[in-house]
PDB file of C-alpha atoms and ligand atoms in Angstrom:
ATOM      1  CA  MET A   1    -150.590  53.524 -97.650  1.00 78.00           C
ATOM      2  CA  LYS A   2    -153.253  56.196 -97.891  1.00 72.00           C
ATOM      3  CA  ALA A   3    -152.745  58.911-100.502  1.00 60.00           C
ATOM      4  CA  GLN A   4    -152.644  61.922 -98.231  1.00 50.00           C
ATOM      5  CA  THR A   5    -150.837  65.227 -98.197  1.00 40.00           C
ATOM      6  CA  ASP A   6    -147.989  64.623 -95.839  1.00 46.00           C
ATOM      7  CA  SER A   7    -146.615  67.872 -94.449  1.00 47.00           C
ATOM      8  CA  ALA A   8    -143.119  66.894 -95.517  1.00 46.00           C
ATOM      9  CA  VAL A   9    -144.404  66.136 -99.001  1.00 44.00           C
ATOM     10  CA  ALA A  10    -146.278  69.412 -99.185  1.00 45.00           C
ATOM     11  CA  ALA A  11    -143.180  71.263 -98.025  1.00 44.00           C
ATOM     12  CA  LEU A  12    -141.298  70.129-101.134  1.00 41.00           C
ATOM     13  CA  SER A  13    -142.510  72.610-103.734  1.00 39.00           C
ATOM     14  CA  SER A  14    -142.650  71.774-107.417  1.00 40.00           C
ATOM     15  CA  SER A  15    -139.778  74.055-108.359  1.00 41.00           C
ATOM     16  CA  ASP A  16    -137.607  72.759-105.472  1.00 40.00           C
ATOM     17  CA  ALA A  17    -138.176  69.219-106.609  1.00 39.00           C
ATOM     18  CA  GLU A  18    -137.486  69.955-110.266  1.00 39.00           C
ATOM     19  CA  GLN A  19    -134.293  71.722-109.278  1.00 38.00           C
ATOM     20  CA  THR A  20    -133.154  68.925-107.007  1.00 37.00           C
ATOM     21  CA  PHE A  21    -134.080  65.965-109.133  1.00 39.00           C
ATOM     22  CA  GLY A  22    -134.706  67.131-112.711  1.00 44.00           C
ATOM     23  CA  THR A  23    -137.592  65.994-114.898  1.00 49.00           C
ATOM     24  CA  VAL A  24    -138.812  62.390-114.757  1.00 51.00           C
ATOM     25  CA  THR A  25    -139.325  60.594-118.042  1.00 49.00           C
ATOM     26  CA  ALA A  26    -141.801  57.745-118.379  1.00 53.00           C
ATOM     27  CA  VAL A  27    -140.599  54.184-118.957  1.00 53.00           C
ATOM     28  CA  THR A  28    -142.393  52.086-121.559  1.00 51.00           C
ATOM     29  CA  PRO A  29    -143.590  48.792-120.028  1.00 50.00           C
ATOM     30  CA  VAL A  30    -141.990  45.657-121.505  1.00 50.00           C
ATOM     31  CA  GLU A  31    -143.919  42.396-121.970  1.00 54.00           C
ATOM     32  CA  PRO A  32    -142.511  39.770-119.583  1.00 53.00           C
ATOM     33  CA  PRO A  33    -141.277  36.507-121.126  1.00 56.00           C
ATOM     34  CA  ALA A  34    -143.315  33.331-120.756  1.00 63.00           C
ATOM     35  CA  GLN A  35    -140.431  31.460-119.074  1.00 76.00           C
ATOM     36  CA  ILE A  36    -138.823  33.158-116.097  1.00 81.00           C
ATOM     37  CA  SER A  37    -135.511  31.712-115.056  1.00 83.00           C
ATOM     38  CA  ALA A  38    -134.274  32.408-111.504  1.00 82.00           C
ATOM     39  CA  GLU A  39    -130.802  33.462-112.758  1.00 86.00           C
ATOM     40  CA  ASP A  40    -132.369  36.311-114.722  1.00 89.00           C
ATOM     41  CA  VAL A  41    -134.117  37.737-111.645  1.00 94.00           C
ATOM     42  CA  SER A  42    -132.279  40.142-109.348  1.00 96.00           C
ATOM     43  CA  LEU A  43    -133.111  42.491-106.475  1.00 98.00           C
ATOM     44  CA  ARG A  44    -131.298  45.717-105.777  1.00 98.00           C
ATOM     45  CA  GLN A  45    -131.563  48.881-103.742  1.00 98.00           C
ATOM     46  CA  TYR A  46    -132.880  52.148-105.234  1.00 98.00           C
ATOM     47  CA  THR A  47    -129.942  54.004-106.736  1.00 97.00           C
ATOM     48  CA  GLY A  48    -131.405  57.443-107.335  1.00 96.00           C
ATOM     49  CA  GLU A  49    -133.619  59.468-109.608  1.00 94.00           C
ATOM     50  CA  ARG A  50    -132.967  57.222-112.617  1.00 95.00           C
ATOM     51  CA  ASP A  51    -134.966  54.499-110.806  1.00 97.00           C
ATOM     52  CA  LEU A  52    -137.921  56.768-110.037  1.00 97.00           C
ATOM     53  CA  PRO A  53    -139.796  56.126-113.328  1.00 96.00           C
ATOM     54  CA  HIS A  54    -139.694  52.361-112.623  1.00 97.00           C
ATOM     55  CA  VAL A  55    -141.177  52.840-109.155  1.00 97.00           C
ATOM     56  CA  MET A  56    -143.840  55.266-110.371  1.00 97.00           C
ATOM     57  CA  ARG A  57    -144.911  53.118-113.313  1.00 96.00           C
ATOM     58  CA  LEU A  58    -145.307  49.989-111.190  1.00 97.00           C
ATOM     59  CA  ILE A  59    -147.217  51.671-108.392  1.00 96.00           C
ATOM     60  CA  ASP A  60    -149.413  53.813-110.642  1.00 95.00           C
ATOM     61  CA  ASN A  61    -150.393  50.715-112.648  1.00 94.00           C
ATOM     62  CA  GLU A  62    -151.010  48.310-109.769  1.00 89.00           C
ATOM     63  CA  LEU A  63    -152.238  50.232-106.701  1.00 88.00           C
ATOM     64  CA  SER A  64    -155.689  51.790-106.364  1.00 82.00           C
ATOM     65  CA  GLU A  65    -154.507  54.979-104.627  1.00 84.00           C
ATOM     66  CA  PRO A  66    -153.119  57.787-106.801  1.00 85.00           C
ATOM     67  CA  TYR A  67    -149.826  59.260-105.568  1.00 92.00           C
ATOM     68  CA  SER A  68    -148.173  62.495-106.623  1.00 93.00           C
ATOM     69  CA  ILE A  69    -144.546  62.685-107.625  1.00 93.00           C
ATOM     70  CA  PHE A  70    -143.921  64.575-104.379  1.00 94.00           C
ATOM     71  CA  THR A  71    -145.095  61.595-102.354  1.00 96.00           C
ATOM     72  CA  TYR A  72    -142.716  59.333-104.257  1.00 96.00           C
ATOM     73  CA  ARG A  73    -139.875  61.785-103.793  1.00 96.00           C
ATOM     74  CA  TYR A  74    -140.666  62.244-100.105  1.00 97.00           C
ATOM     75  CA  PHE A  75    -140.079  58.532 -99.520  1.00 98.00           C
ATOM     76  CA  LEU A  76    -137.308  57.908-102.019  1.00 98.00           C
ATOM     77  CA  HIS A  77    -135.278  60.992-101.239  1.00 97.00           C
ATOM     78  CA  THR A  78    -135.553  60.537 -97.453  1.00 97.00           C
ATOM     79  CA  TRP A  79    -135.159  56.732 -97.253  1.00 98.00           C
ATOM     80  CA  PRO A  80    -133.478  55.641-100.520  1.00 98.00           C
ATOM     81  CA  LYS A  81    -131.954  52.610 -98.765  1.00 98.00           C
ATOM     82  CA  LEU A  82    -135.453  51.373 -97.887  1.00 98.00           C
ATOM     83  CA  CYS A  83    -136.605  51.032-101.473  1.00 98.00           C
ATOM     84  CA  PHE A  84    -135.809  47.877-103.438  1.00 98.00           C
ATOM     85  CA  LEU A  85    -136.458  46.965-107.041  1.00 98.00           C
ATOM     86  CA  ALA A  86    -136.849  43.538-108.652  1.00 98.00           C
ATOM     87  CA  PHE A  87    -135.567  43.051-112.200  1.00 97.00           C
ATOM     88  CA  HIS A  88    -135.946  40.389-114.844  1.00 95.00           C
ATOM     89  CA  LYS A  89    -132.884  41.101-116.980  1.00 93.00           C
ATOM     90  CA  GLN A  90    -133.292  44.838-117.658  1.00 93.00           C
ATOM     91  CA  HIS A  91    -137.017  44.955-116.932  1.00 95.00           C
ATOM     92  CA  CYS A  92    -138.111  46.238-113.517  1.00 97.00           C
ATOM     93  CA  PHE A  93    -141.201  44.288-112.398  1.00 97.00           C
ATOM     94  CA  GLY A  94    -141.432  44.819-108.631  1.00 97.00           C
ATOM     95  CA  THR A  95    -140.743  47.332-105.916  1.00 98.00           C
ATOM     96  CA  VAL A  96    -141.141  48.052-102.223  1.00 98.00           C
ATOM     97  CA  VAL A  97    -141.021  51.561-100.712  1.00 98.00           C
ATOM     98  CA  CYS A  98    -140.638  52.101 -96.950  1.00 98.00           C
ATOM     99  CA  LYS A  99    -139.746  54.561 -94.243  1.00 98.00           C
ATOM    100  CA  LEU A 100    -138.247  54.366 -90.759  1.00 97.00           C
ATOM    101  CA  GLU A 101    -138.980  56.826 -87.969  1.00 97.00           C
ATOM    102  CA  PRO A 102    -138.525  57.157 -84.215  1.00 95.00           C
ATOM    103  CA  HIS A 103    -141.459  55.879 -82.180  1.00 92.00           C
ATOM    104  CA  GLN A 104    -141.499  55.864 -78.355  1.00 87.00           C
ATOM    105  CA  GLU A 105    -137.711  55.599 -77.825  1.00 85.00           C
ATOM    106  CA  LEU A 106    -137.432  52.966 -80.577  1.00 92.00           C
ATOM    107  CA  MET A 107    -137.765  52.858 -84.350  1.00 95.00           C
ATOM    108  CA  ARG A 108    -140.882  51.985 -86.316  1.00 97.00           C
ATOM    109  CA  GLY A 109    -140.711  50.825 -89.911  1.00 98.00           C
ATOM    110  CA  TYR A 110    -143.516  51.504 -92.361  1.00 98.00           C
ATOM    111  CA  ILE A 111    -144.113  49.722 -95.662  1.00 98.00           C
ATOM    112  CA  ALA A 112    -145.737  52.353 -97.848  1.00 97.00           C
ATOM    113  CA  MET A 113    -145.991  50.539-101.182  1.00 97.00           C
ATOM    114  CA  LEU A 114    -145.406  47.008-102.470  1.00 98.00           C
ATOM    115  CA  VAL A 115    -146.018  45.893-106.025  1.00 97.00           C
ATOM    116  CA  VAL A 116    -145.153  42.953-108.246  1.00 97.00           C
ATOM    117  CA  GLU A 117    -146.362  42.991-111.857  1.00 96.00           C
ATOM    118  CA  LYS A 118    -149.091  40.415-112.575  1.00 94.00           C
ATOM    119  CA  SER A 119    -146.981  38.173-114.824  1.00 93.00           C
ATOM    120  CA  PHE A 120    -144.303  37.845-112.136  1.00 94.00           C
ATOM    121  CA  ARG A 121    -146.576  37.071-109.175  1.00 94.00           C
ATOM    122  CA  GLY A 122    -146.573  33.839-107.190  1.00 93.00           C
ATOM    123  CA  LEU A 123    -142.794  33.423-107.515  1.00 93.00           C
ATOM    124  CA  GLY A 124    -141.982  34.617-104.014  1.00 95.00           C
ATOM    125  CA  ILE A 125    -140.667  38.009-105.143  1.00 96.00           C
ATOM    126  CA  GLY A 126    -143.177  40.037-103.092  1.00 97.00           C
ATOM    127  CA  THR A 127    -142.068  38.100-100.006  1.00 97.00           C
ATOM    128  CA  LYS A 128    -138.391  38.662-100.842  1.00 97.00           C
ATOM    129  CA  LEU A 129    -138.916  42.409-101.307  1.00 98.00           C
ATOM    130  CA  VAL A 130    -140.600  42.700 -97.892  1.00 98.00           C
ATOM    131  CA  LYS A 131    -137.920  40.559 -96.212  1.00 98.00           C
ATOM    132  CA  VAL A 132    -135.006  42.535 -97.621  1.00 98.00           C
ATOM    133  CA  ALA A 133    -136.688  45.820 -96.629  1.00 98.00           C
ATOM    134  CA  VAL A 134    -137.356  44.613 -93.050  1.00 98.00           C
ATOM    135  CA  ASP A 135    -133.788  43.225 -92.766  1.00 97.00           C
ATOM    136  CA  THR A 136    -132.408  46.605 -93.836  1.00 97.00           C
ATOM    137  CA  MET A 137    -134.627  48.419 -91.316  1.00 97.00           C
ATOM    138  CA  MET A 138    -133.303  46.089 -88.592  1.00 94.00           C
ATOM    139  CA  GLN A 139    -129.693  47.032 -89.267  1.00 92.00           C
ATOM    140  CA  GLY A 140    -130.034  50.148 -87.084  1.00 84.00           C
ATOM    141  CA  GLY A 141    -130.754  47.860 -84.084  1.00 81.00           C
ATOM    142  CA  ASP A 142    -133.667  49.751 -82.506  1.00 90.00           C
ATOM    143  CA  LEU A 143    -136.511  48.494 -84.685  1.00 95.00           C
ATOM    144  CA  ASP A 144    -139.355  47.034 -82.648  1.00 93.00           C
ATOM    145  CA  GLU A 145    -142.219  47.065 -85.136  1.00 97.00           C
ATOM    146  CA  VAL A 146    -143.077  47.374 -88.805  1.00 98.00           C
ATOM    147  CA  VAL A 147    -146.545  48.529 -89.833  1.00 98.00           C
ATOM    148  CA  LEU A 148    -148.567  48.987 -93.006  1.00 98.00           C
ATOM    149  CA  GLU A 149    -152.137  49.184 -94.229  1.00 97.00           C
ATOM    150  CA  ALA A 150    -153.788  46.841 -96.710  1.00 97.00           C
ATOM    151  CA  GLU A 151    -157.296  46.795 -98.166  1.00 96.00           C
ATOM    152  CA  VAL A 152    -159.498  44.288 -96.291  1.00 97.00           C
ATOM    153  CA  SER A 153    -160.306  42.708 -99.655  1.00 95.00           C
ATOM    154  CA  ASN A 154    -156.655  42.325-100.726  1.00 96.00           C
ATOM    155  CA  LEU A 155    -156.360  38.629 -99.935  1.00 96.00           C
ATOM    156  CA  GLY A 156    -153.023  38.241-101.734  1.00 95.00           C
ATOM    157  CA  ALA A 157    -151.302  40.949 -99.702  1.00 97.00           C
ATOM    158  CA  LEU A 158    -152.966  39.876 -96.433  1.00 98.00           C
ATOM    159  CA  SER A 159    -151.835  36.321 -96.992  1.00 97.00           C
ATOM    160  CA  LEU A 160    -148.272  37.373 -97.905  1.00 98.00           C
ATOM    161  CA  TYR A 161    -147.925  39.494 -94.758  1.00 98.00           C
ATOM    162  CA  THR A 162    -149.560  36.868 -92.505  1.00 98.00           C
ATOM    163  CA  ASN A 163    -147.038  34.296 -93.776  1.00 98.00           C
ATOM    164  CA  LEU A 164    -144.274  36.690 -92.722  1.00 98.00           C
ATOM    165  CA  GLY A 165    -145.644  37.009 -89.166  1.00 98.00           C
ATOM    166  CA  PHE A 166    -147.632  40.250 -89.464  1.00 98.00           C
ATOM    167  CA  ILE A 167    -150.765  40.409 -87.324  1.00 98.00           C
ATOM    168  CA  ARG A 168    -153.979  42.430 -87.761  1.00 98.00           C
ATOM    169  CA  ASP A 169    -153.767  45.346 -85.360  1.00 97.00           C
ATOM    170  CA  LYS A 170    -156.970  47.222 -86.199  1.00 97.00           C
ATOM    171  CA  ARG A 171    -159.556  47.843 -88.899  1.00 98.00           C
ATOM    172  CA  LEU A 172    -159.664  51.374 -90.321  1.00 98.00           C
ATOM    173  CA  ALA A 173    -163.103  52.294 -91.686  1.00 97.00           C
ATOM    174  CA  ARG A 174    -163.200  53.785 -95.220  1.00 96.00           C
ATOM    175  CA  TYR A 175    -159.446  54.315 -95.066  1.00 96.00           C
ATOM    176  CA  TYR A 176    -158.895  54.495 -98.814  1.00 93.00           C
ATOM    177  CA  MET A 177    -160.154  57.073-101.283  1.00 89.00           C
ATOM    178  CA  ASN A 178    -162.274  54.379-102.961  1.00 89.00           C
ATOM    179  CA  GLY A 179    -164.174  53.950 -99.669  1.00 93.00           C
ATOM    180  CA  VAL A 180    -162.713  50.532 -98.849  1.00 94.00           C
ATOM    181  CA  ASP A 181    -161.691  49.674 -95.254  1.00 97.00           C
ATOM    182  CA  ALA A 182    -158.101  48.793 -94.389  1.00 97.00           C
ATOM    183  CA  PHE A 183    -156.419  46.519 -91.899  1.00 98.00           C
ATOM    184  CA  ARG A 184    -153.438  47.961 -90.071  1.00 98.00           C
ATOM    185  CA  LEU A 185    -150.916  45.117 -90.020  1.00 98.00           C
ATOM    186  CA  LYS A 186    -148.062  44.965 -87.578  1.00 98.00           C
ATOM    187  CA  LEU A 187    -144.887  42.888 -87.283  1.00 98.00           C
ATOM    188  CA  LEU A 188    -143.535  42.846 -83.733  1.00 97.00           C
ATOM    189  CA  LEU A 189    -139.794  42.299 -83.508  1.00 95.00           C
ATOM    190  CA  PRO A 190    -137.728  41.190 -80.522  1.00 89.00           C
ATOM    191  CA  LEU A 191    -135.222  43.702 -79.165  1.00 84.00           C
ATOM    192  CA  SER A 192    -131.627  42.815 -78.342  1.00 79.00           C
ATOM    193  CA  PRO A 193    -130.955  42.027 -74.624  1.00 82.00           C
ATOM    194  CA  GLU A 194    -128.795  45.203 -74.435  1.00 82.00           C
ATOM    195  CA  LYS A 195    -131.668  47.334 -75.735  1.00 83.00           C
ATOM    196  CA  GLU A 196    -134.136  45.675 -73.331  1.00 82.00           C
ATOM    197  CA  GLU A 197    -131.726  46.472 -70.483  1.00 85.00           C
ATOM    198  CA  GLU A 198    -131.300  50.072 -71.628  1.00 84.00           C
ATOM    199  CA  LEU A 199    -135.085  50.581 -71.813  1.00 83.00           C
ATOM    200  CA  ALA A 200    -135.615  48.985 -68.387  1.00 85.00           C
ATOM    201  CA  ALA A 201    -132.929  51.269 -66.881  1.00 86.00           C
ATOM    202  CA  ALA A 202    -134.578  54.329 -68.466  1.00 86.00           C
ATOM    203  CA  GLN A 203    -137.974  53.248 -67.107  1.00 86.00           C
ATOM    204  CA  LEU A 204    -136.523  52.735 -63.610  1.00 88.00           C
ATOM    205  CA  HIS A 205    -134.927  56.178 -63.778  1.00 89.00           C
ATOM    206  CA  ARG A 206    -138.288  57.755 -64.702  1.00 88.00           C
ATOM    207  CA  VAL A 207    -139.993  56.027 -61.744  1.00 86.00           C
ATOM    208  CA  GLN A 208    -137.230  57.221 -59.369  1.00 87.00           C
ATOM    209  CA  VAL A 209    -137.532  60.800 -60.621  1.00 86.00           C
ATOM    210  CA  SER A 210    -141.312  60.849 -60.227  1.00 87.00           C
ATOM    211  CA  LEU A 211    -141.066  59.372 -56.680  1.00 88.00           C
ATOM    212  CA  TRP A 212    -138.450  61.974 -55.812  1.00 87.00           C
ATOM    213  CA  HIS A 213    -140.808  64.716 -57.064  1.00 86.00           C
ATOM    214  CA  MET A 214    -143.716  63.224 -55.140  1.00 85.00           C
ATOM    215  CA  TYR A 215    -141.845  63.162 -51.795  1.00 84.00           C
ATOM    216  CA  PHE A 216    -139.500  66.144 -51.968  1.00 83.00           C
ATOM    217  CA  VAL A 217    -140.986  68.658 -54.385  1.00 78.00           C
ATOM    218  CA  ASN A 218    -144.774  68.472 -53.971  1.00 67.00           C
TER     219      ASN A 218
HETATM  220  C1  COA B 301    -149.337  41.406-103.096  1.00 96.61           C
HETATM  221  C2  COA B 301    -148.242  41.171-104.128  1.00 96.61           C
HETATM  222  C3  COA B 301    -147.117  42.169-103.955  1.00 96.61           C
HETATM  223  C4  COA B 301    -147.700  39.735-103.909  1.00 96.61           C
HETATM  224  O1  COA B 301    -146.582  39.547-104.752  1.00 96.61           O
HETATM  225  P1  COA B 301    -146.045  38.082-105.129  1.00 96.61           P
HETATM  226  O2  COA B 301    -144.687  38.218-105.693  1.00 96.61           O
HETATM  227  O3  COA B 301    -147.041  37.373-105.943  1.00 96.61           O
HETATM  228  O4  COA B 301    -145.997  37.424-103.690  1.00 96.61           O
HETATM  229  P2  COA B 301    -145.345  36.014-103.314  1.00 96.61           P
HETATM  230  O5  COA B 301    -145.114  35.207-104.546  1.00 96.61           O
HETATM  231  O6  COA B 301    -144.184  36.294-102.451  1.00 96.61           O
HETATM  232  O7  COA B 301    -146.503  35.361-102.479  1.00 96.61           O
HETATM  233  C5  COA B 301    -146.368  35.146-101.126  1.00 96.61           C
HETATM  234  C6  COA B 301    -147.662  34.613-100.545  1.00 96.61           C
HETATM  235  O8  COA B 301    -148.705  35.551-100.699  1.00 96.61           O
HETATM  236  C7  COA B 301    -149.914  34.867-100.996  1.00 96.61           C
HETATM  237  N1  COA B 301    -150.452  35.381-102.214  1.00 96.61           N
HETATM  238  C8  COA B 301    -149.839  36.146-103.134  1.00 96.61           C
HETATM  239  N2  COA B 301    -150.708  36.483-104.098  1.00 96.61           N
HETATM  240  C9  COA B 301    -151.878  35.899-103.786  1.00 96.61           C
HETATM  241  C10 COA B 301    -153.170  35.865-104.369  1.00 96.61           C
HETATM  242  N3  COA B 301    -153.435  36.508-105.520  1.00 96.61           N
HETATM  243  N4  COA B 301    -154.155  35.204-103.751  1.00 96.61           N
HETATM  244  C11 COA B 301    -153.920  34.556-102.588  1.00 96.61           C
HETATM  245  N5  COA B 301    -152.719  34.553-101.986  1.00 96.61           N
HETATM  246  C12 COA B 301    -151.725  35.199-102.575  1.00 96.61           C
HETATM  247  C13 COA B 301    -149.635  33.428-101.018  1.00 96.61           C
HETATM  248  O9  COA B 301    -149.972  32.937 -99.731  1.00 96.61           O
HETATM  249  C14 COA B 301    -148.159  33.333-101.201  1.00 96.61           C
HETATM  250  O10 COA B 301    -147.642  32.293-100.491  1.00 96.61           O
HETATM  251  P3  COA B 301    -147.428  30.866-101.203  1.00 96.61           P
HETATM  252  O11 COA B 301    -146.501  31.115-102.344  1.00 96.61           O
HETATM  253  O12 COA B 301    -146.849  30.064-100.104  1.00 96.61           O
HETATM  254  O13 COA B 301    -148.778  30.438-101.641  1.00 96.61           O
HETATM  255  C15 COA B 301    -148.816  41.247-105.575  1.00 96.61           C
HETATM  256  O14 COA B 301    -149.922  40.404-105.663  1.00 96.61           O
HETATM  257  C16 COA B 301    -149.230  42.649-105.997  1.00 96.61           C
HETATM  258  O15 COA B 301    -148.407  43.407-106.472  1.00 96.61           O
HETATM  259  N6  COA B 301    -150.508  42.982-105.835  1.00 96.61           N
HETATM  260  C17 COA B 301    -151.009  44.309-106.239  1.00 96.61           C
HETATM  261  C18 COA B 301    -150.476  45.423-105.362  1.00 96.61           C
HETATM  262  C19 COA B 301    -150.794  45.169-103.918  1.00 96.61           C
HETATM  263  O16 COA B 301    -151.871  44.735-103.562  1.00 96.61           O
HETATM  264  N7  COA B 301    -149.813  45.481-103.047  1.00 96.61           N
HETATM  265  C20 COA B 301    -149.935  45.321-101.622  1.00 96.61           C
HETATM  266  C21 COA B 301    -150.514  46.556-101.019  1.00 96.61           C
HETATM  267  S1  COA B 301    -150.687  46.344 -99.253  1.00 96.61           S
END
């Protein structure tokens, strides 16, 4: 995601946010153990403001773009069910932050941030975080695509998303604040037969209305 001033973010003033959520205290990073056993690793949904310091610490440490607390709160307050955290025992080492919005009669998911701490990479957790987020977005039924941006040089992320079926949609020149280009990646999802039928009926209706206008109104 690009660090930009979203209007919804800007609309949430500092005092509003402090009143709504209280002050956020930093979490001290914990050294991960040398041996990571699968039973000690768990994934769970964001549960509220007490999880915010985990998300902020991970993203601030691992992503190149700086984000304000209002950006975090914009996503986490609006789509708390689309944020997941990965834990090793009590230590939070990974997170994904997303949103879901209407787009041309359907819903479009957006993966804003994805991070796994260095010592926990290569274990499939990044993939699991993306999968659980996309599965949750699909529960509404109208999701037809999921998009995100990644630095063109971020081979790890590009490879992770390609493995999951994302395709390169376009290249965005100097997209990031550090001047690096981005790829817009897109995952196209099949719609249910009922939804396809509903969209086809709506399209047919639009054609009939415009023909009616052409012959009887103009
Ligand atoms: C990208 C990131 C989340 C991947 O997390 P992860 O838990 O290591 O990912 P996974 O273990 O699920 O890896 C899945 C696939 O991604 C690829 N991959 C992950 N890291 C890679 C790397 N450093 N180099 C090359 N490929 C890599 C591999 O193809 C891997 O598949 P494989 O296990 O079959 O080889 C992690 O590297 C990270 O946090 N990076 C910094 C933040 C970032 O770039 N976020 C993405 C912003 S778009």
